[in-house]
Amino acid sequence: MNITVIGCGHIGLVAAGAFAQLGHFVVGVDDDPDRVASLQAGRVPIYEPGLDHLIRKGMASGRIRFTREASEGVTHGEVIFICVGTPARATGEANLVFVERVAELIARYAPAGYRLVVEKSTVPVQTGERIALTLARNAAPGAELDVASNPEFLREGTAIEDFLKPERIVVGVSTLRARETLRKLYEPLLADTGCPFIVTDIRTAELIKHACNAFLATKISFMNSIAQICERTGADVEAIAFAMGADSRIGAGYLRAGAGYGGACLPKDVDAFARLAREVGFEFNLLEEVARVNAAQRASIVEKVRAELWNLEGKQIAILGLAFKPETDDIRNAPSLEVIRALVAAGARVRVYDPTVTSDAASGELPGLRPCLDVYEALSGSHCAVVLTEWEEFRSLDLTYAREIMAYPIVVDGRNVFSPKDMFRAGFTYIPVGRPAVRPVGTAFENPAEVGADA
Ligand SMILES: NC(=O)c1ccc[n+]([C@@H]2O[C@H](COP(=O)([O-])OP(=O)(O)OC[C@H]3O[C@@H](n4cnc5c(N)ncnc54)[C@H](O)[C@@H]3O)[C@@H](O)[C@H]2O)c1
């Protein structure tokens, strides 16, 4: 089938690569000239494991091409996916101007005949009706533009696997033709994986996506609240999460306590959903609390550093990890940004290291910030290290060397990547989340008699 993807960011590029892999012919449209030039040269501008290979393979086989011209994409696609961003406005509601703009462009360039316009961007319920109205207002006579919803559940870092081996595909449709078109599009994948193909009306599909993200955020904030109780009582949140996750009614995913959720999805989707609920006359207080717990969790990391270092003025802090999660270079709404801003505002100097985040991306969010070239450069001379992304690389840190080069051997572990026993043996003061802190024998603070369970 001929597919068009409008918006070549994280979602659009994965969709483009995956649809080409399934045998379709894809045109990717983006209005960012640098992005399109880079893609046309075979360079994928984001880090996602396997994505550059998938895109280059698709381009080499003639199944993917990229353009800035919406007209080219709209003419090509029998199915046109809207994959543009839906960022939060200052009020928390989703900003849908990019979605509206794309709907206008589709209507303007749609030739006569049937085309299915599919919202893949995460949007509030009833956006499909707005898209349909915009299409109807702007399309030429003879253009038959149908609308569907096909929310995306992939996770950055495992996006390709998630897309090609989904746990379910959800489509929201209002016509039989839309349903059959989407079924045909996904047929190779359904045949391969046997995953459920869930068909609903458009409003329900839109709500499914918001409900999922709201629930995942709730699990994380729930565990972070349990971690707070653990820190006040000496219990171990990791063991609690393991035991809870073994219960199939609860499920093991998203039970990790830490520095809180971030990224381009959960924070904005939780806010947008709470805001939408209020607009339709329901106070979703639970979600307001989920967001509040998340903000408090980020702040608690800064408080832990302050508690260890006393005054922050003149102290050097090593930030290990900028990305909101491992295996991505995405720092949108990452806890690291807020923690760094708070530390710098309190007078500390920060050195940061992340395996994937470039200087340009980092300084785009935090002007003047230049990430170190390796983790030991960040640690050298630092009074405290703060782990904010659970990169595998950090787990294999040379702890003895790290302790030698740091000014003070103190680690605040916002992702619980280290084993308390290893940190004790290496002579660190180690402050995890929701687990007992570990201190070298003979320090002024009380030291727990036993170091607790292995991580
Ligand atoms: N990133 C994720 O993990 C994820 C997961 C599921 C759903 N989503 C949702 O998918 C949507 C896209 O997210 P993303 O992370 O891919 O965003 P992104 O910011 O990475 O990409 C959006 C792209 O759209 C382009 N764009 C904007 N306006 C355009 C226009 N008028 N014409 C052509 N291109 C235009 C931008 O240049 C950018 O390249 C959001 O609604 C998001 O919530 C994201």
Short mmCIF file of C-alpha atoms and ligand atoms in Angstrom, two decimals:
data_model
loop_
_atom_site.label_atom_id
_atom_site.label_comp_id
_atom_site.label_asym_id
_atom_site.label_seq_id
_atom_site.Cartn_x
_atom_site.Cartn_y
_atom_site.Cartn_z
CA MET A 1 0.00 0.00 0.00
CA ASN A 2 1.04 3.62 -0.44
CA ILE A 3 1.48 5.22 2.97
CA THR A 4 2.30 8.78 3.95
CA VAL A 5 3.65 9.79 7.31
CA ILE A 6 3.46 13.50 8.13
CA GLY A 7 5.86 14.43 10.91
CA CYS A 8 9.19 12.59 10.85
CA GLY A 9 10.04 12.62 14.55
CA HIS A 10 10.32 9.66 16.89
CA ILE A 11 6.94 8.21 15.99
CA GLY A 12 6.84 9.14 12.32
CA LEU A 13 10.29 7.73 11.55
CA VAL A 14 9.66 4.45 13.35
CA ALA A 15 6.30 4.11 11.58
CA ALA A 16 7.91 4.92 8.22
CA GLY A 17 10.69 2.36 8.70
CA ALA A 18 8.36 -0.32 10.04
CA PHE A 19 5.69 0.11 7.32
CA ALA A 20 8.42 -0.16 4.66
CA GLN A 21 9.66 -3.31 6.40
CA LEU A 22 6.12 -4.71 6.14
CA GLY A 23 6.25 -4.18 2.36
CA HIS A 24 4.48 -0.82 1.97
CA PHE A 25 5.71 2.23 0.04
CA VAL A 26 6.20 5.18 2.35
CA VAL A 27 6.64 8.90 1.84
CA GLY A 28 7.76 10.79 4.96
CA VAL A 29 6.89 14.50 5.07
CA ASP A 30 8.39 16.99 7.50
CA ASP A 31 8.41 20.78 7.41
CA ASP A 32 11.83 21.02 9.09
CA PRO A 33 14.25 21.53 6.17
CA ASP A 34 17.33 20.38 8.12
CA ARG A 35 15.58 17.20 9.20
CA VAL A 36 14.50 16.36 5.68
CA ALA A 37 17.93 17.14 4.20
CA SER A 38 19.54 14.88 6.79
CA LEU A 39 17.07 12.06 6.12
CA GLN A 40 17.47 12.38 2.36
CA ALA A 41 21.22 11.95 2.90
CA GLY A 42 20.49 8.75 4.86
CA ARG A 43 21.24 10.26 8.29
CA VAL A 44 18.62 9.65 10.98
CA PRO A 45 18.59 12.70 13.26
CA ILE A 46 17.52 10.88 16.44
CA TYR A 47 19.04 8.01 18.39
CA GLU A 48 16.83 4.94 18.51
CA PRO A 49 18.44 1.48 18.38
CA GLY A 50 18.12 -0.03 14.89
CA LEU A 51 16.27 2.93 13.39
CA ASP A 52 19.01 4.18 11.09
CA HIS A 53 19.45 0.66 9.69
CA LEU A 54 15.70 0.28 9.10
CA ILE A 55 15.40 3.67 7.39
CA ARG A 56 18.48 3.19 5.22
CA LYS A 57 17.27 -0.28 4.22
CA GLY A 58 13.86 1.14 3.28
CA MET A 59 15.46 3.92 1.25
CA ALA A 60 17.83 1.53 -0.53
CA SER A 61 14.93 -0.72 -1.55
CA GLY A 62 12.97 2.27 -2.87
CA ARG A 63 10.24 1.83 -0.26
CA ILE A 64 10.89 5.06 1.66
CA ARG A 65 11.55 8.59 0.52
CA PHE A 66 11.44 11.90 2.37
CA THR A 67 10.17 15.28 1.28
CA ARG A 68 9.26 18.71 2.60
CA GLU A 69 6.37 18.94 0.17
CA ALA A 70 3.06 18.08 1.78
CA SER A 71 1.50 17.98 -1.70
CA GLU A 72 3.81 15.11 -2.70
CA GLY A 73 2.95 13.15 0.42
CA VAL A 74 -0.79 13.72 0.18
CA THR A 75 -0.89 12.68 -3.47
CA HIS A 76 1.08 9.51 -2.67
CA GLY A 77 -0.73 8.15 0.38
CA GLU A 78 -3.89 6.05 0.35
CA VAL A 79 -3.39 6.15 4.11
CA ILE A 80 -1.98 9.34 5.61
CA PHE A 81 -0.70 9.24 9.18
CA ILE A 82 -0.56 12.42 11.24
CA CYS A 83 2.54 12.02 13.45
CA VAL A 84 3.28 15.62 14.45
CA GLY A 85 3.91 16.73 18.02
CA THR A 86 1.08 17.58 20.42
CA PRO A 87 3.06 19.45 23.11
CA ALA A 88 1.57 20.89 26.27
CA ARG A 89 0.43 24.49 26.42
CA ALA A 90 1.32 26.48 29.54
CA THR A 91 -2.15 25.60 30.86
CA GLY A 92 -1.50 21.86 30.53
CA GLU A 93 -3.90 21.28 27.64
CA ALA A 94 -2.58 19.69 24.45
CA ASN A 95 -1.53 22.16 21.78
CA LEU A 96 -3.16 20.88 18.59
CA VAL A 97 -2.12 23.59 16.16
CA PHE A 98 0.29 21.25 14.34
CA VAL A 99 -2.47 18.67 13.95
CA GLU A 100 -4.87 21.27 12.58
CA ARG A 101 -2.22 22.62 10.22
CA VAL A 102 -1.58 19.14 8.83
CA ALA A 103 -5.32 18.51 8.40
CA GLU A 104 -5.55 21.76 6.40
CA LEU A 105 -2.62 20.71 4.22
CA ILE A 106 -4.12 17.29 3.56
CA ALA A 107 -7.42 18.87 2.56
CA ARG A 108 -5.72 21.41 0.33
CA TYR A 109 -3.72 18.86 -1.65
CA ALA A 110 -6.05 15.84 -1.63
CA PRO A 111 -6.95 14.82 -5.17
CA ALA A 112 -10.33 13.29 -5.99
CA GLY A 113 -10.96 9.85 -4.49
CA TYR A 114 -10.75 8.06 -1.15
CA ARG A 115 -7.99 8.68 1.39
CA LEU A 116 -7.82 7.62 5.01
CA VAL A 117 -6.39 10.21 7.40
CA VAL A 118 -5.16 8.52 10.58
CA GLU A 119 -4.26 10.31 13.80
CA LYS A 120 -1.25 8.56 15.33
CA SER A 121 -0.23 11.56 17.40
CA THR A 122 -1.56 11.34 20.95
CA VAL A 123 -4.60 13.61 21.04
CA PRO A 124 -7.45 14.35 23.43
CA VAL A 125 -10.75 12.57 22.87
CA GLN A 126 -12.91 14.18 20.17
CA THR A 127 -9.92 15.47 18.17
CA GLY A 128 -10.99 13.14 15.35
CA GLU A 129 -14.18 15.14 14.95
CA ARG A 130 -12.17 18.36 14.74
CA ILE A 131 -9.92 16.83 12.09
CA ALA A 132 -12.94 15.63 10.09
CA LEU A 133 -14.48 19.11 10.23
CA THR A 134 -11.22 20.77 9.13
CA LEU A 135 -10.92 18.34 6.23
CA ALA A 136 -14.52 18.91 5.19
CA ARG A 137 -14.15 22.69 5.33
CA ASN A 138 -11.01 22.79 3.21
CA ALA A 139 -11.15 19.86 0.77
CA ALA A 140 -11.96 20.21 -2.89
CA PRO A 141 -15.13 18.53 -4.19
CA GLY A 142 -14.44 14.92 -5.10
CA ALA A 143 -11.87 14.34 -2.33
CA GLU A 144 -13.29 11.65 -0.10
CA LEU A 145 -11.43 12.03 3.21
CA ASP A 146 -12.16 9.53 5.95
CA VAL A 147 -10.71 9.82 9.49
CA ALA A 148 -9.45 7.14 11.88
CA SER A 149 -7.46 6.91 15.08
CA ASN A 150 -4.55 4.51 15.53
CA PRO A 151 -2.81 5.37 18.79
CA GLU A 152 0.81 4.41 19.17
CA PHE A 153 2.04 2.54 22.25
CA LEU A 154 5.73 2.13 21.45
CA ARG A 155 8.44 3.06 23.94
CA GLU A 156 11.51 5.01 22.96
CA GLY A 157 14.55 2.76 23.28
CA THR A 158 12.65 -0.35 22.12
CA ALA A 159 10.51 1.42 19.53
CA ILE A 160 11.09 -0.83 16.54
CA GLU A 161 10.51 -4.04 18.43
CA ASP A 162 7.40 -2.49 20.03
CA PHE A 163 6.07 -1.41 16.63
CA LEU A 164 6.76 -4.68 14.82
CA LYS A 165 5.77 -6.96 17.71
CA PRO A 166 2.96 -5.02 19.38
CA GLU A 167 0.87 -6.38 22.23
CA ARG A 168 -2.21 -5.02 20.48
CA ILE A 169 -3.20 -2.74 17.64
CA VAL A 170 -6.00 -0.30 18.39
CA VAL A 171 -7.94 1.36 15.62
CA GLY A 172 -10.84 3.77 16.01
CA VAL A 173 -13.00 4.05 12.91
CA SER A 174 -16.36 5.36 11.78
CA THR A 175 -16.62 3.46 8.49
CA LEU A 176 -16.24 -0.13 7.39
CA ARG A 177 -13.84 1.01 4.67
CA ALA A 178 -11.51 2.60 7.23
CA ARG A 179 -11.54 -0.58 9.26
CA GLU A 180 -10.73 -2.77 6.24
CA THR A 181 -8.02 -0.38 5.05
CA LEU A 182 -6.25 -0.47 8.41
CA ARG A 183 -6.69 -4.24 8.67
CA LYS A 184 -5.02 -4.63 5.25
CA LEU A 185 -2.22 -2.25 6.25
CA TYR A 186 -1.40 -4.24 9.38
CA GLU A 187 -2.17 -7.69 7.90
CA PRO A 188 1.50 -8.82 7.56
CA LEU A 189 2.12 -7.89 11.17
CA LEU A 190 -1.10 -9.48 12.45
CA ALA A 191 -0.29 -12.68 10.58
CA ASP A 192 3.22 -12.68 12.02
CA THR A 193 2.43 -11.89 15.66
CA GLY A 194 -1.21 -12.89 16.14
CA CYS A 195 -1.70 -9.82 18.32
CA PRO A 196 -5.27 -8.61 18.90
CA PHE A 197 -6.67 -6.08 16.42
CA ILE A 198 -8.98 -3.98 18.56
CA VAL A 199 -11.57 -1.98 16.66
CA THR A 200 -13.52 0.78 18.38
CA ASP A 201 -15.13 4.09 17.54
CA ILE A 202 -12.72 7.00 17.19
CA ARG A 203 -13.45 8.60 20.57
CA THR A 204 -12.80 5.34 22.41
CA ALA A 205 -9.49 4.77 20.61
CA GLU A 206 -8.37 8.28 21.52
CA LEU A 207 -9.30 7.67 25.15
CA ILE A 208 -7.53 4.30 25.23
CA LYS A 209 -4.20 6.02 24.63
CA HIS A 210 -4.70 8.65 27.31
CA ALA A 211 -6.00 6.02 29.74
CA CYS A 212 -2.91 3.85 29.18
CA ASN A 213 -0.41 6.64 29.71
CA ALA A 214 -2.30 7.95 32.72
CA PHE A 215 -2.28 4.48 34.25
CA LEU A 216 1.45 3.95 33.62
CA ALA A 217 2.22 7.30 35.22
CA THR A 218 0.02 6.33 38.15
CA LYS A 219 1.99 3.12 38.68
CA ILE A 220 5.25 5.07 38.73
CA SER A 221 3.97 7.69 41.14
CA PHE A 222 2.45 4.98 43.31
CA MET A 223 5.83 3.26 43.63
CA ASN A 224 7.55 6.57 44.28
CA SER A 225 5.10 7.15 47.14
CA ILE A 226 5.92 3.67 48.49
CA ALA A 227 9.61 4.62 48.18
CA GLN A 228 9.00 7.66 50.36
CA ILE A 229 7.53 5.42 53.05
CA CYS A 230 10.46 3.01 52.69
CA GLU A 231 12.94 5.84 53.19
CA ARG A 232 11.20 6.80 56.41
CA THR A 233 10.94 3.25 57.75
CA GLY A 234 14.03 1.39 56.49
CA ALA A 235 12.19 -0.95 54.11
CA ASP A 236 13.39 -1.74 50.58
CA VAL A 237 11.27 -0.58 47.64
CA GLU A 238 13.11 -2.83 45.16
CA ALA A 239 12.01 -5.96 47.00
CA ILE A 240 8.49 -4.57 47.30
CA ALA A 241 8.36 -3.86 43.55
CA PHE A 242 9.61 -7.35 42.77
CA ALA A 243 7.02 -8.97 45.01
CA MET A 244 4.21 -6.76 43.71
CA GLY A 245 5.23 -7.36 40.11
CA ALA A 246 5.10 -11.13 40.60
CA ASP A 247 1.35 -10.73 41.08
CA SER A 248 -0.20 -11.03 37.61
CA ARG A 249 -3.08 -8.78 38.69
CA ILE A 250 -0.55 -5.97 39.16
CA GLY A 251 2.09 -6.66 36.50
CA ALA A 252 5.80 -6.00 36.81
CA GLY A 253 6.13 -3.04 34.41
CA TYR A 254 6.45 0.56 35.51
CA LEU A 255 6.94 -0.30 39.17
CA ARG A 256 10.45 1.14 39.42
CA ALA A 257 10.87 3.86 42.00
CA GLY A 258 13.30 6.61 41.03
CA ALA A 259 13.63 10.21 39.97
CA GLY A 260 10.18 10.15 38.37
CA TYR A 261 8.83 9.87 34.86
CA GLY A 262 9.74 12.25 32.05
CA GLY A 263 9.96 12.34 28.28
CA ALA A 264 7.75 13.61 25.52
CA CYS A 265 4.68 11.59 26.52
CA LEU A 266 3.77 10.83 30.13
CA PRO A 267 4.11 14.34 31.65
CA LYS A 268 2.18 16.09 28.90
CA ASP A 269 -0.39 13.33 28.50
CA VAL A 270 -1.17 13.21 32.22
CA ASP A 271 -1.64 16.99 32.26
CA ALA A 272 -3.68 17.01 29.06
CA PHE A 273 -5.92 14.21 30.30
CA ALA A 274 -6.55 15.89 33.66
CA ARG A 275 -7.30 19.12 31.85
CA LEU A 276 -9.66 17.43 29.41
CA ALA A 277 -11.48 15.70 32.26
CA ARG A 278 -12.06 19.07 33.90
CA GLU A 279 -13.34 20.52 30.63
CA VAL A 280 -15.95 17.78 30.35
CA GLY A 281 -17.02 18.28 33.95
CA PHE A 282 -15.02 15.67 35.88
CA GLU A 283 -12.29 16.50 38.39
CA PHE A 284 -9.71 13.73 37.85
CA ASN A 285 -8.01 14.46 41.19
CA LEU A 286 -6.09 11.20 41.05
CA LEU A 287 -4.17 12.42 38.01
CA GLU A 288 -3.42 15.80 39.56
CA GLU A 289 -1.87 13.90 42.47
CA VAL A 290 0.13 11.62 40.13
CA ALA A 291 1.74 14.72 38.59
CA ARG A 292 2.33 16.28 42.00
CA VAL A 293 4.07 13.15 43.32
CA ASN A 294 6.26 13.12 40.21
CA ALA A 295 7.34 16.72 40.69
CA ALA A 296 8.06 16.06 44.38
CA GLN A 297 10.17 13.04 43.47
CA ARG A 298 12.45 15.16 41.28
CA ALA A 299 12.75 17.73 44.06
CA SER A 300 13.59 14.99 46.59
CA ILE A 301 16.72 14.10 44.57
CA VAL A 302 18.00 17.66 44.99
CA GLU A 303 17.17 17.53 48.70
CA LYS A 304 19.23 14.35 49.08
CA VAL A 305 22.25 16.05 47.52
CA ARG A 306 21.77 19.07 49.76
CA ALA A 307 21.46 16.87 52.84
CA GLU A 308 24.80 15.21 52.09
CA LEU A 309 26.78 18.24 50.96
CA TRP A 310 25.41 20.86 53.38
CA ASN A 311 25.95 24.07 51.35
CA LEU A 312 25.81 23.62 47.58
CA GLU A 313 27.67 26.83 46.72
CA GLY A 314 31.01 25.96 45.10
CA LYS A 315 30.37 22.21 45.15
CA GLN A 316 30.78 20.21 41.95
CA ILE A 317 28.10 17.68 41.10
CA ALA A 318 28.45 14.97 38.43
CA ILE A 319 25.16 14.25 36.68
CA LEU A 320 25.19 10.74 35.20
CA GLY A 321 22.52 10.58 32.52
CA LEU A 322 20.53 13.34 30.85
CA ALA A 323 18.10 11.29 28.74
CA PHE A 324 14.73 10.60 30.34
CA LYS A 325 15.40 6.87 29.95
CA PRO A 326 18.17 4.66 28.57
CA GLU A 327 18.59 3.82 24.86
CA THR A 328 17.34 7.20 23.72
CA ASP A 329 18.83 10.66 23.30
CA ASP A 330 15.50 12.29 24.16
CA ILE A 331 15.79 14.84 26.97
CA ARG A 332 12.34 16.38 26.60
CA ASN A 333 10.95 16.87 30.09
CA ALA A 334 13.71 14.68 31.56
CA PRO A 335 14.08 14.78 35.36
CA SER A 336 17.77 15.65 34.78
CA LEU A 337 16.86 19.10 33.45
CA GLU A 338 14.93 20.07 36.55
CA VAL A 339 17.54 18.62 38.91
CA ILE A 340 20.38 20.45 37.13
CA ARG A 341 18.49 23.76 37.11
CA ALA A 342 17.83 23.46 40.85
CA LEU A 343 21.45 22.56 41.66
CA VAL A 344 22.83 25.41 39.55
CA ALA A 345 20.34 27.85 41.09
CA ALA A 346 21.64 26.78 44.51
CA GLY A 347 25.21 27.67 43.49
CA ALA A 348 26.60 24.25 42.53
CA ARG A 349 28.69 23.59 39.42
CA VAL A 350 27.53 20.62 37.37
CA ARG A 351 29.42 18.28 35.09
CA VAL A 352 27.18 16.05 33.02
CA TYR A 353 27.70 12.86 31.08
CA ASP A 354 25.28 10.92 28.90
CA PRO A 355 26.27 8.31 26.29
CA THR A 356 23.93 9.68 23.60
CA VAL A 357 22.96 13.28 24.31
CA THR A 358 24.98 15.68 22.16
CA SER A 359 26.28 19.11 23.19
CA ASP A 360 23.77 20.76 20.85
CA ALA A 361 20.80 18.96 22.37
CA ALA A 362 21.99 19.58 25.93
CA SER A 363 22.74 23.26 25.43
CA GLY A 364 19.38 23.67 23.66
CA GLU A 365 17.70 22.95 26.99
CA LEU A 366 20.40 24.22 29.35
CA PRO A 367 22.35 27.04 27.68
CA GLY A 368 26.11 26.70 27.98
CA LEU A 369 25.99 23.09 29.15
CA ARG A 370 28.69 20.96 27.51
CA PRO A 371 28.48 17.26 28.33
CA CYS A 372 31.73 15.52 29.30
CA LEU A 373 33.23 12.98 26.91
CA ASP A 374 33.20 10.16 29.40
CA VAL A 375 31.78 9.34 32.79
CA TYR A 376 35.13 9.62 34.61
CA GLU A 377 35.66 13.16 33.33
CA ALA A 378 32.32 14.06 34.94
CA LEU A 379 33.25 12.33 38.21
CA SER A 380 36.72 13.81 38.49
CA GLY A 381 36.82 16.33 41.34
CA SER A 382 33.05 16.03 41.99
CA HIS A 383 31.69 16.19 45.52
CA CYS A 384 28.71 14.04 44.62
CA ALA A 385 27.47 11.99 41.65
CA VAL A 386 23.76 11.88 40.83
CA VAL A 387 22.47 9.06 38.61
CA LEU A 388 19.44 10.16 36.61
CA THR A 389 19.33 7.65 33.72
CA GLU A 390 19.77 3.90 34.17
CA TRP A 391 22.31 3.46 31.36
CA GLU A 392 23.88 -0.01 31.37
CA GLU A 393 27.30 1.68 31.17
CA PHE A 394 26.89 3.03 34.70
CA ARG A 395 26.34 -0.44 36.15
CA SER A 396 29.85 -1.44 35.08
CA LEU A 397 31.56 1.66 36.44
CA ASP A 398 35.02 1.08 37.95
CA LEU A 399 33.93 1.99 41.48
CA THR A 400 37.42 1.94 42.98
CA TYR A 401 38.72 4.37 40.37
CA ALA A 402 35.58 6.51 40.64
CA ARG A 403 36.10 6.87 44.39
CA GLU A 404 39.75 7.84 43.89
CA ILE A 405 38.99 10.66 41.45
CA MET A 406 35.96 12.13 43.23
CA ALA A 407 36.44 14.89 45.79
CA TYR A 408 33.90 13.18 48.08
CA PRO A 409 32.80 9.56 47.46
CA ILE A 410 29.07 10.26 47.51
CA VAL A 411 26.49 8.88 45.07
CA VAL A 412 22.81 9.81 45.01
CA ASP A 413 21.27 7.12 42.85
CA GLY A 414 18.03 8.38 41.34
CA ARG A 415 17.56 5.14 39.38
CA ASN A 416 18.80 2.48 41.82
CA VAL A 417 21.37 1.19 39.33
CA PHE A 418 23.98 0.18 41.89
CA SER A 419 24.02 -2.62 44.42
CA PRO A 420 24.19 -1.21 47.97
CA LYS A 421 26.65 -3.98 48.86
CA ASP A 422 29.03 -3.02 46.03
CA MET A 423 28.81 0.63 47.03
CA PHE A 424 29.53 -0.25 50.66
CA ARG A 425 32.54 -2.37 49.68
CA ALA A 426 33.86 0.40 47.44
CA GLY A 427 33.64 2.85 50.34
CA PHE A 428 30.90 5.12 49.05
CA THR A 429 28.22 7.01 50.84
CA TYR A 430 25.35 5.72 48.77
CA ILE A 431 21.85 7.22 48.77
CA PRO A 432 19.39 5.23 46.62
CA VAL A 433 15.63 5.78 46.24
CA GLY A 434 13.40 3.89 48.65
CA ARG A 435 16.21 1.75 50.08
CA PRO A 436 18.38 2.21 53.14
CA ALA A 437 21.33 4.54 52.58
CA VAL A 438 24.82 3.05 52.93
CA ARG A 439 27.71 4.88 54.57
CA PRO A 440 31.35 3.92 55.10
CA VAL A 441 32.09 2.73 58.61
CA GLY A 442 33.25 5.51 60.86
CA THR A 443 31.35 8.37 59.23
CA ALA A 444 29.44 10.75 61.43
CA PHE A 445 26.07 9.40 60.31
CA GLU A 446 24.50 6.27 61.63
CA ASN A 447 25.43 3.23 59.56
CA PRO A 448 22.97 0.37 59.11
CA ALA A 449 24.30 -2.84 60.65
CA GLU A 450 23.44 -4.85 57.56
CA VAL A 451 23.68 -3.52 54.06
CA GLY A 452 20.43 -5.03 52.87
CA ALA A 453 19.52 -7.16 49.91
CA ASP A 454 21.48 -7.29 46.67
CA ALA A 455 20.15 -4.92 44.00
N1 LIG B 1 7.86 9.74 21.37
C1 LIG B 1 7.15 8.73 21.84
O1 LIG B 1 7.65 7.82 22.48
C2 LIG B 1 5.66 8.66 21.54
C3 LIG B 1 4.96 7.47 21.81
C4 LIG B 1 3.61 7.39 21.50
C5 LIG B 1 2.97 8.50 20.98
N2 LIG B 1 3.66 9.66 20.77
C6 LIG B 1 2.94 10.81 20.22
O2 LIG B 1 3.27 10.97 18.85
C7 LIG B 1 3.27 12.36 18.52
C8 LIG B 1 4.62 12.72 17.92
O3 LIG B 1 5.60 12.53 18.90
P1 LIG B 1 7.15 12.54 18.52
O4 LIG B 1 7.88 12.19 19.76
O5 LIG B 1 7.37 11.73 17.29
O6 LIG B 1 7.34 14.10 18.18
P2 LIG B 1 8.61 14.80 17.54
O7 LIG B 1 8.61 16.18 18.06
O8 LIG B 1 9.81 13.93 17.69
O9 LIG B 1 8.27 14.85 15.97
C9 LIG B 1 7.28 15.66 15.40
C10 LIG B 1 7.72 16.01 13.98
O10 LIG B 1 6.64 16.66 13.31
C11 LIG B 1 7.18 17.66 12.45
N3 LIG B 1 6.13 18.62 12.09
C12 LIG B 1 5.49 19.53 12.87
N4 LIG B 1 4.59 20.22 12.16
C13 LIG B 1 4.64 19.73 10.89
C14 LIG B 1 3.94 20.04 9.68
N5 LIG B 1 3.00 21.00 9.62
N6 LIG B 1 4.25 19.34 8.57
C15 LIG B 1 5.19 18.40 8.61
N7 LIG B 1 5.89 18.06 9.71
C16 LIG B 1 5.62 18.72 10.85
C17 LIG B 1 8.33 18.23 13.28
O11 LIG B 1 9.26 18.93 12.47
C18 LIG B 1 8.92 16.97 13.92
O12 LIG B 1 9.93 16.41 13.10
C19 LIG B 1 2.93 13.11 19.81
O13 LIG B 1 1.56 13.34 19.86
C20 LIG B 1 3.33 12.12 20.89
O14 LIG B 1 2.60 12.31 22.07
C21 LIG B 1 4.99 9.76 21.01
#
